[in-house]
Amino acid sequence: MTGAGSAEVPGAPAGGPGGPTAAALPAGFGVVIDPGTKQLNSDTLFGGAPTRVLRLSRAGRTALAELRAGPVRSAAAGRLARKLTDAGLAHPRPPELASRPDVTVLIPVRDRAVLLDRCLSALGGGYPVVVVDDGSQDPGAIADVAAAHGAAVLRRPVNGGPGAARNTGLLGVTTELVAFLDSDCAPEPGWIGRLAAHLADPAVAAAAPRMVPVSAGPGWAGRYTTAACCLDLGDAEARVVPGTRVAYVPTAALVVRRAALVPAAGPGSVFDPALRWGEDVDLVWRLHDAGWRIRYDPAVRVAHHEPRGWAALLTRRFRYGTSAAPLAARHPGQVPPLVLHPWPALTVAGLLAGSPAVAGLSFAGSVLAMRAILHRAGLPARGVLPAMLTATRQTWLGVGRYACQYGAPVLAAVLVAPGGTRRARRWARRAAAGSLLLGPPLTAWSARRRSLDPVRYVLGHLADNVAYGTGVWAGALRARSTAPVRPAIAWHPFRAGPANHPEPPPRPDHRG
């Protein structure tokens, strides 16, 4: 660290001095409190991902005041900043780098010479670039484009997928950092330096930008995927943690500490060559399990060319779905398709079953249970009613997404033939199935309202979900496992604990 306003990117080995065991955010880093974090009183913070309560001692309050006033200067402020950023209650603001980072850009490609040319043009000069030709049918075109931009080329005679191509490229990389970039991406200027600044924190292994779609054309499919790009993780920054809002980041664009890759590597390779899809999620979760932090910084943007036409779009979603089963086998408990909290789930079940008494009693139970939990934690109970209304709404939307992805034929059957002898009962069942089918896409459309009308957006959303869910079912049947389609129950609404004495993160040889 060169001072309060600049930073160097260290290349310390995992577990060594300055590795992921660093207990404090380095001096010079600032923090910004997450918009969802609430300071309930002078010594209590509430929020984060997953939701938790942190209590501040007198020293903790002093450290928080230092962080609100400027960058980390004291050891106490550094430790509190680490606790806050680890919990998602705040986010780091790294200082500017003192010098250009030591980075190699690694681009896997198979054919798509035109997109590769656009990618390299947007990337510009300044960093060494290695293009790995993963068995292209026209290797000469790839070589010509790479040569025109001064990039080195490695040729794989047989296609092995992006993970295998990145493994090949990594064999010759010696720089401290690696910038993974897909050939269908067009990064904005300065993206590497802005992401590399996060790695001035020796506990951070990787930093990812926001992926924003490049329109695939004026047609229905192109306009839909522009409005609902599955790689766009939103505009809220986050620490990447399985089971939270930002559970993973893709390696379509990712700056990584090379020293973190070797300890996290599987047998003989960094990316699992057996994973044709989801290999990037697997790597990110292995880095997380090894104790490293991964940051998502949506202020940095990389454009991504989306598939053209419904066939290509839905095929991609199906393939993404097939990765759920192998990921569930490698990371048990980290790939639940739906997480339910008991009381809101009972309330939604009562509403869908047409039983207002059950729904009302369950909702009353949820409010009383939350008030009791807050009372035991010594927290004020104001705001419980709207919070539980929001929880019930989110549960309904989650159940709807789950039902559409994994049980669309059942919903369709209920709409067509709801069964029952009473007319009112039949229409109540149709209304319940229709709410599950249409509620999530209409909610998503109303939040975005981009260049697509609600009817086509809803139809595209339904096709998108069914394609993904079909892929998940295909992978689950192939693996003979119900894990990718089995919901999980979350019994604890939030965690509580002190913030003034954070525990150090696990060492990289302690797998979680």
mmCIF file of N, CA, C and O in Angstrom, residues 229-282:
data_model
loop_
_atom_site.group_PDB
_atom_site.id
_atom_site.type_symbol
_atom_site.label_atom_id
_atom_site.label_comp_id
_atom_site.label_asym_id
_atom_site.label_seq_id
_atom_site.Cartn_x
_atom_site.Cartn_y
_atom_site.Cartn_z
ATOM 1 N N CYS A 229 -31.613 -9.717 -19.874
ATOM 2 C CA CYS A 229 -30.368 -10.472 -20.061
ATOM 3 C C CYS A 229 -30.067 -11.296 -18.815
ATOM 4 O O CYS A 229 -29.976 -10.758 -17.706
ATOM 5 N N CYS A 230 -29.891 -12.600 -18.978
ATOM 6 C CA CYS A 230 -29.683 -13.469 -17.813
ATOM 7 C C CYS A 230 -28.305 -13.270 -17.179
ATOM 8 O O CYS A 230 -28.086 -13.684 -16.038
ATOM 9 N N LEU A 231 -27.366 -12.642 -17.897
ATOM 10 C CA LEU A 231 -26.041 -12.384 -17.329
ATOM 11 C C LEU A 231 -25.972 -11.060 -16.577
ATOM 12 O O LEU A 231 -24.985 -10.785 -15.901
ATOM 13 N N ASP A 232 -27.009 -10.238 -16.709
ATOM 14 C CA ASP A 232 -27.037 -8.947 -16.017
ATOM 15 C C ASP A 232 -27.499 -9.173 -14.590
ATOM 16 O O ASP A 232 -28.661 -9.517 -14.341
ATOM 17 N N LEU A 233 -26.608 -8.961 -13.630
ATOM 18 C CA LEU A 233 -26.907 -9.216 -12.228
ATOM 19 C C LEU A 233 -27.387 -7.973 -11.490
ATOM 20 O O LEU A 233 -27.477 -7.975 -10.269
ATOM 21 N N GLY A 234 -27.699 -6.918 -12.228
ATOM 22 C CA GLY A 234 -28.312 -5.756 -11.606
ATOM 23 C C GLY A 234 -27.330 -4.655 -11.261
ATOM 24 O O GLY A 234 -26.119 -4.772 -11.449
ATOM 25 N N ASP A 235 -27.890 -3.565 -10.721
ATOM 26 C CA ASP A 235 -27.093 -2.367 -10.487
ATOM 27 C C ASP A 235 -26.681 -2.182 -9.031
ATOM 28 O O ASP A 235 -26.182 -1.127 -8.655
ATOM 29 N N ALA A 236 -26.864 -3.198 -8.187
ATOM 30 C CA ALA A 236 -26.497 -3.100 -6.771
ATOM 31 C C ALA A 236 -25.213 -3.877 -6.518
ATOM 32 O O ALA A 236 -25.140 -5.082 -6.777
ATOM 33 N N GLU A 237 -24.189 -3.195 -6.024
ATOM 34 C CA GLU A 237 -22.911 -3.865 -5.768
ATOM 35 C C GLU A 237 -23.057 -4.854 -4.624
ATOM 36 O O GLU A 237 -23.968 -4.754 -3.798
ATOM 37 N N ALA A 238 -22.141 -5.815 -4.554
ATOM 38 C CA ALA A 238 -22.292 -6.863 -3.553
ATOM 39 C C ALA A 238 -21.007 -7.649 -3.403
ATOM 40 O O ALA A 238 -20.162 -7.687 -4.307
ATOM 41 N N ARG A 239 -20.870 -8.273 -2.246
ATOM 42 C CA ARG A 239 -19.927 -9.369 -2.110
ATOM 43 C C ARG A 239 -20.613 -10.616 -2.657
ATOM 44 O O ARG A 239 -21.797 -10.848 -2.391
ATOM 45 N N VAL A 240 -19.903 -11.405 -3.432
ATOM 46 C CA VAL A 240 -20.479 -12.589 -4.059
ATOM 47 C C VAL A 240 -20.437 -13.737 -3.053
ATOM 48 O O VAL A 240 -19.364 -14.177 -2.641
ATOM 49 N N VAL A 241 -21.625 -14.212 -2.667
ATOM 50 C CA VAL A 241 -21.740 -15.276 -1.670
ATOM 51 C C VAL A 241 -22.862 -16.220 -2.098
ATOM 52 O O VAL A 241 -23.961 -15.757 -2.408
ATOM 53 N N PRO A 242 -22.631 -17.526 -2.133
ATOM 54 C CA PRO A 242 -23.706 -18.459 -2.480
ATOM 55 C C PRO A 242 -24.914 -18.263 -1.576
ATOM 56 O O PRO A 242 -24.782 -18.050 -0.371
ATOM 57 N N GLY A 243 -26.102 -18.317 -2.173
ATOM 58 C CA GLY A 243 -27.324 -18.187 -1.403
ATOM 59 C C GLY A 243 -27.794 -16.770 -1.195
ATOM 60 O O GLY A 243 -28.855 -16.562 -0.605
ATOM 61 N N THR A 244 -27.026 -15.773 -1.678
ATOM 62 C CA THR A 244 -27.441 -14.388 -1.546
ATOM 63 C C THR A 244 -27.919 -13.868 -2.901
ATOM 64 O O THR A 244 -27.963 -14.598 -3.880
ATOM 65 N N ARG A 245 -28.246 -12.569 -2.958
ATOM 66 C CA ARG A 245 -28.765 -11.994 -4.198
ATOM 67 C C ARG A 245 -27.767 -12.146 -5.344
ATOM 68 O O ARG A 245 -28.144 -12.442 -6.474
ATOM 69 N N VAL A 246 -26.484 -11.920 -5.080
ATOM 70 C CA VAL A 246 -25.439 -12.156 -6.081
ATOM 71 C C VAL A 246 -24.679 -13.404 -5.627
ATOM 72 O O VAL A 246 -23.718 -13.337 -4.875
ATOM 73 N N ALA A 247 -25.165 -14.554 -6.084
ATOM 74 C CA ALA A 247 -24.620 -15.839 -5.626
ATOM 75 C C ALA A 247 -23.404 -16.268 -6.416
ATOM 76 O O ALA A 247 -22.654 -17.147 -5.971
ATOM 77 N N TYR A 248 -23.198 -15.695 -7.585
ATOM 78 C CA TYR A 248 -22.066 -16.054 -8.442
ATOM 79 C C TYR A 248 -21.845 -14.912 -9.416
ATOM 80 O O TYR A 248 -22.676 -13.992 -9.536
ATOM 81 N N VAL A 249 -20.736 -14.942 -10.112
ATOM 82 C CA VAL A 249 -20.499 -14.040 -11.242
ATOM 83 C C VAL A 249 -19.918 -14.867 -12.377
ATOM 84 O O VAL A 249 -19.195 -15.841 -12.147
ATOM 85 N N PRO A 250 -20.225 -14.531 -13.623
ATOM 86 C CA PRO A 250 -19.693 -15.289 -14.753
ATOM 87 C C PRO A 250 -18.259 -14.870 -15.058
ATOM 88 O O PRO A 250 -17.828 -13.759 -14.731
ATOM 89 N N THR A 251 -17.520 -15.769 -15.696
ATOM 90 C CA THR A 251 -16.171 -15.430 -16.142
ATOM 91 C C THR A 251 -16.175 -14.864 -17.551
ATOM 92 O O THR A 251 -15.121 -14.763 -18.182
ATOM 93 N N ALA A 252 -17.344 -14.462 -18.051
ATOM 94 C CA ALA A 252 -17.376 -13.755 -19.331
ATOM 95 C C ALA A 252 -16.515 -12.506 -19.259
ATOM 96 O O ALA A 252 -15.913 -12.096 -20.256
ATOM 97 N N ALA A 253 -16.435 -11.894 -18.072
ATOM 98 C CA ALA A 253 -15.516 -10.792 -17.807
ATOM 99 C C ALA A 253 -15.216 -10.817 -16.319
ATOM 100 O O ALA A 253 -16.122 -10.624 -15.499
ATOM 101 N N LEU A 254 -13.972 -11.086 -15.967
ATOM 102 C CA LEU A 254 -13.612 -11.256 -14.561
ATOM 103 C C LEU A 254 -12.114 -11.044 -14.401
ATOM 104 O O LEU A 254 -11.321 -11.608 -15.158
ATOM 105 N N VAL A 255 -11.724 -10.225 -13.437
ATOM 106 C CA VAL A 255 -10.310 -10.024 -13.115
ATOM 107 C C VAL A 255 -10.002 -10.848 -11.866
ATOM 108 O O VAL A 255 -10.675 -10.704 -10.839
ATOM 109 N N VAL A 256 -8.988 -11.712 -11.955
ATOM 110 C CA VAL A 256 -8.714 -12.703 -10.909
ATOM 111 C C VAL A 256 -7.241 -12.637 -10.503
ATOM 112 O O VAL A 256 -6.358 -12.420 -11.341
ATOM 113 N N ARG A 257 -6.997 -12.870 -9.230
ATOM 114 C CA ARG A 257 -5.636 -12.997 -8.714
ATOM 115 C C ARG A 257 -5.108 -14.392 -9.069
ATOM 116 O O ARG A 257 -5.689 -15.407 -8.650
ATOM 117 N N ARG A 258 -4.033 -14.453 -9.836
ATOM 118 C CA ARG A 258 -3.537 -15.759 -10.299
ATOM 119 C C ARG A 258 -3.113 -16.635 -9.128
ATOM 120 O O ARG A 258 -3.295 -17.860 -9.152
ATOM 121 N N ALA A 259 -2.571 -16.029 -8.065
ATOM 122 C CA ALA A 259 -2.138 -16.819 -6.912
ATOM 123 C C ALA A 259 -3.303 -17.509 -6.224
ATOM 124 O O ALA A 259 -3.099 -18.488 -5.503
ATOM 125 N N ALA A 260 -4.531 -17.006 -6.412
ATOM 126 C CA ALA A 260 -5.705 -17.645 -5.804
ATOM 127 C C ALA A 260 -6.188 -18.829 -6.616
ATOM 128 O O ALA A 260 -6.893 -19.695 -6.095
ATOM 129 N N LEU A 261 -5.829 -18.883 -7.907
ATOM 130 C CA LEU A 261 -6.363 -19.927 -8.771
ATOM 131 C C LEU A 261 -5.736 -21.286 -8.500
ATOM 132 O O LEU A 261 -6.410 -22.308 -8.548
ATOM 133 N N VAL A 262 -4.448 -21.304 -8.213
ATOM 134 C CA VAL A 262 -3.760 -22.586 -8.053
ATOM 135 C C VAL A 262 -4.273 -23.357 -6.847
ATOM 136 O O VAL A 262 -4.637 -24.536 -6.955
ATOM 137 N N PRO A 263 -4.382 -22.733 -5.644
ATOM 138 C CA PRO A 263 -4.924 -23.500 -4.508
ATOM 139 C C PRO A 263 -6.373 -23.920 -4.707
ATOM 140 O O PRO A 263 -6.817 -24.918 -4.146
ATOM 141 N N ALA A 264 -7.139 -23.135 -5.490
ATOM 142 C CA ALA A 264 -8.555 -23.467 -5.706
ATOM 143 C C ALA A 264 -8.752 -24.447 -6.839
ATOM 144 O O ALA A 264 -9.873 -24.876 -7.095
ATOM 145 N N ALA A 265 -7.671 -24.810 -7.547
ATOM 146 C CA ALA A 265 -7.797 -25.672 -8.719
ATOM 147 C C ALA A 265 -8.204 -27.085 -8.321
ATOM 148 O O ALA A 265 -7.867 -27.572 -7.244
ATOM 149 N N GLY A 266 -8.942 -27.722 -9.216
ATOM 150 C CA GLY A 266 -9.256 -29.130 -9.046
ATOM 151 C C GLY A 266 -8.082 -29.964 -9.502
ATOM 152 O O GLY A 266 -6.995 -29.442 -9.813
ATOM 153 N N PRO A 267 -8.243 -31.276 -9.567
ATOM 154 C CA PRO A 267 -7.144 -32.148 -9.995
ATOM 155 C C PRO A 267 -6.661 -31.803 -11.403
ATOM 156 O O PRO A 267 -7.345 -32.043 -12.386
ATOM 157 N N GLY A 268 -5.492 -31.186 -11.473
ATOM 158 C CA GLY A 268 -4.848 -30.955 -12.763
ATOM 159 C C GLY A 268 -5.328 -29.749 -13.536
ATOM 160 O O GLY A 268 -4.812 -29.476 -14.619
ATOM 161 N N SER A 269 -6.308 -28.977 -13.032
ATOM 162 C CA SER A 269 -6.800 -27.848 -13.808
ATOM 163 C C SER A 269 -7.526 -26.865 -12.907
ATOM 164 O O SER A 269 -8.053 -27.222 -11.859
ATOM 165 N N VAL A 270 -7.558 -25.589 -13.334
ATOM 166 C CA VAL A 270 -8.264 -24.549 -12.595
ATOM 167 C C VAL A 270 -9.766 -24.674 -12.831
ATOM 168 O O VAL A 270 -10.558 -24.715 -11.888
ATOM 169 N N PHE A 271 -10.177 -24.731 -14.099
ATOM 170 C CA PHE A 271 -11.580 -24.963 -14.429
ATOM 171 C C PHE A 271 -11.818 -26.457 -14.591
ATOM 172 O O PHE A 271 -10.982 -27.166 -15.168
ATOM 173 N N ASP A 272 -12.922 -26.938 -14.071
ATOM 174 C CA ASP A 272 -13.241 -28.359 -14.161
ATOM 175 C C ASP A 272 -13.556 -28.709 -15.615
ATOM 176 O O ASP A 272 -14.575 -28.263 -16.162
ATOM 177 N N PRO A 273 -12.714 -29.493 -16.284
ATOM 178 C CA PRO A 273 -12.966 -29.797 -17.697
ATOM 179 C C PRO A 273 -14.208 -30.642 -17.925
ATOM 180 O O PRO A 273 -14.701 -30.735 -19.055
ATOM 181 N N ALA A 274 -14.726 -31.257 -16.856
ATOM 182 C CA ALA A 274 -15.943 -32.056 -17.009
ATOM 183 C C ALA A 274 -17.196 -31.193 -17.093
ATOM 184 O O ALA A 274 -18.258 -31.690 -17.461
ATOM 185 N N LEU A 275 -17.074 -29.906 -16.747
ATOM 186 C CA LEU A 275 -18.219 -29.009 -16.782
ATOM 187 C C LEU A 275 -18.190 -28.212 -18.082
ATOM 188 O O LEU A 275 -17.363 -27.321 -18.258
ATOM 189 N N ARG A 276 -19.108 -28.536 -18.966
ATOM 190 C CA ARG A 276 -19.211 -27.771 -20.202
ATOM 191 C C ARG A 276 -19.938 -26.450 -19.960
ATOM 192 O O ARG A 276 -19.693 -25.458 -20.644
ATOM 193 N N TRP A 277 -20.825 -26.440 -18.987
ATOM 194 C CA TRP A 277 -21.574 -25.253 -18.591
ATOM 195 C C TRP A 277 -21.502 -25.139 -17.078
ATOM 196 O O TRP A 277 -21.494 -26.132 -16.363
ATOM 197 N N GLY A 278 -21.448 -23.903 -16.574
ATOM 198 C CA GLY A 278 -21.376 -23.697 -15.132
ATOM 199 C C GLY A 278 -19.985 -23.817 -14.560
ATOM 200 O O GLY A 278 -19.811 -23.780 -13.341
ATOM 201 N N GLU A 279 -18.975 -23.944 -15.434
ATOM 202 C CA GLU A 279 -17.603 -24.062 -14.938
ATOM 203 C C GLU A 279 -17.148 -22.799 -14.223
ATOM 204 O O GLU A 279 -16.333 -22.844 -13.298
ATOM 205 N N ASP A 280 -17.710 -21.635 -14.614
ATOM 206 C CA ASP A 280 -17.340 -20.390 -13.955
ATOM 207 C C ASP A 280 -17.972 -20.297 -12.568
ATOM 208 O O ASP A 280 -17.325 -19.860 -11.609
ATOM 209 N N VAL A 281 -19.220 -20.748 -12.430
ATOM 210 C CA VAL A 281 -19.864 -20.764 -11.109
ATOM 211 C C VAL A 281 -19.089 -21.681 -10.165
ATOM 212 O O VAL A 281 -18.833 -21.336 -9.003
ATOM 213 N N ASP A 282 -18.677 -22.834 -10.662
ATOM 214 C CA ASP A 282 -17.911 -23.775 -9.860
ATOM 215 C C ASP A 282 -16.621 -23.138 -9.355
ATOM 216 O O ASP A 282 -16.269 -23.268 -8.173
#
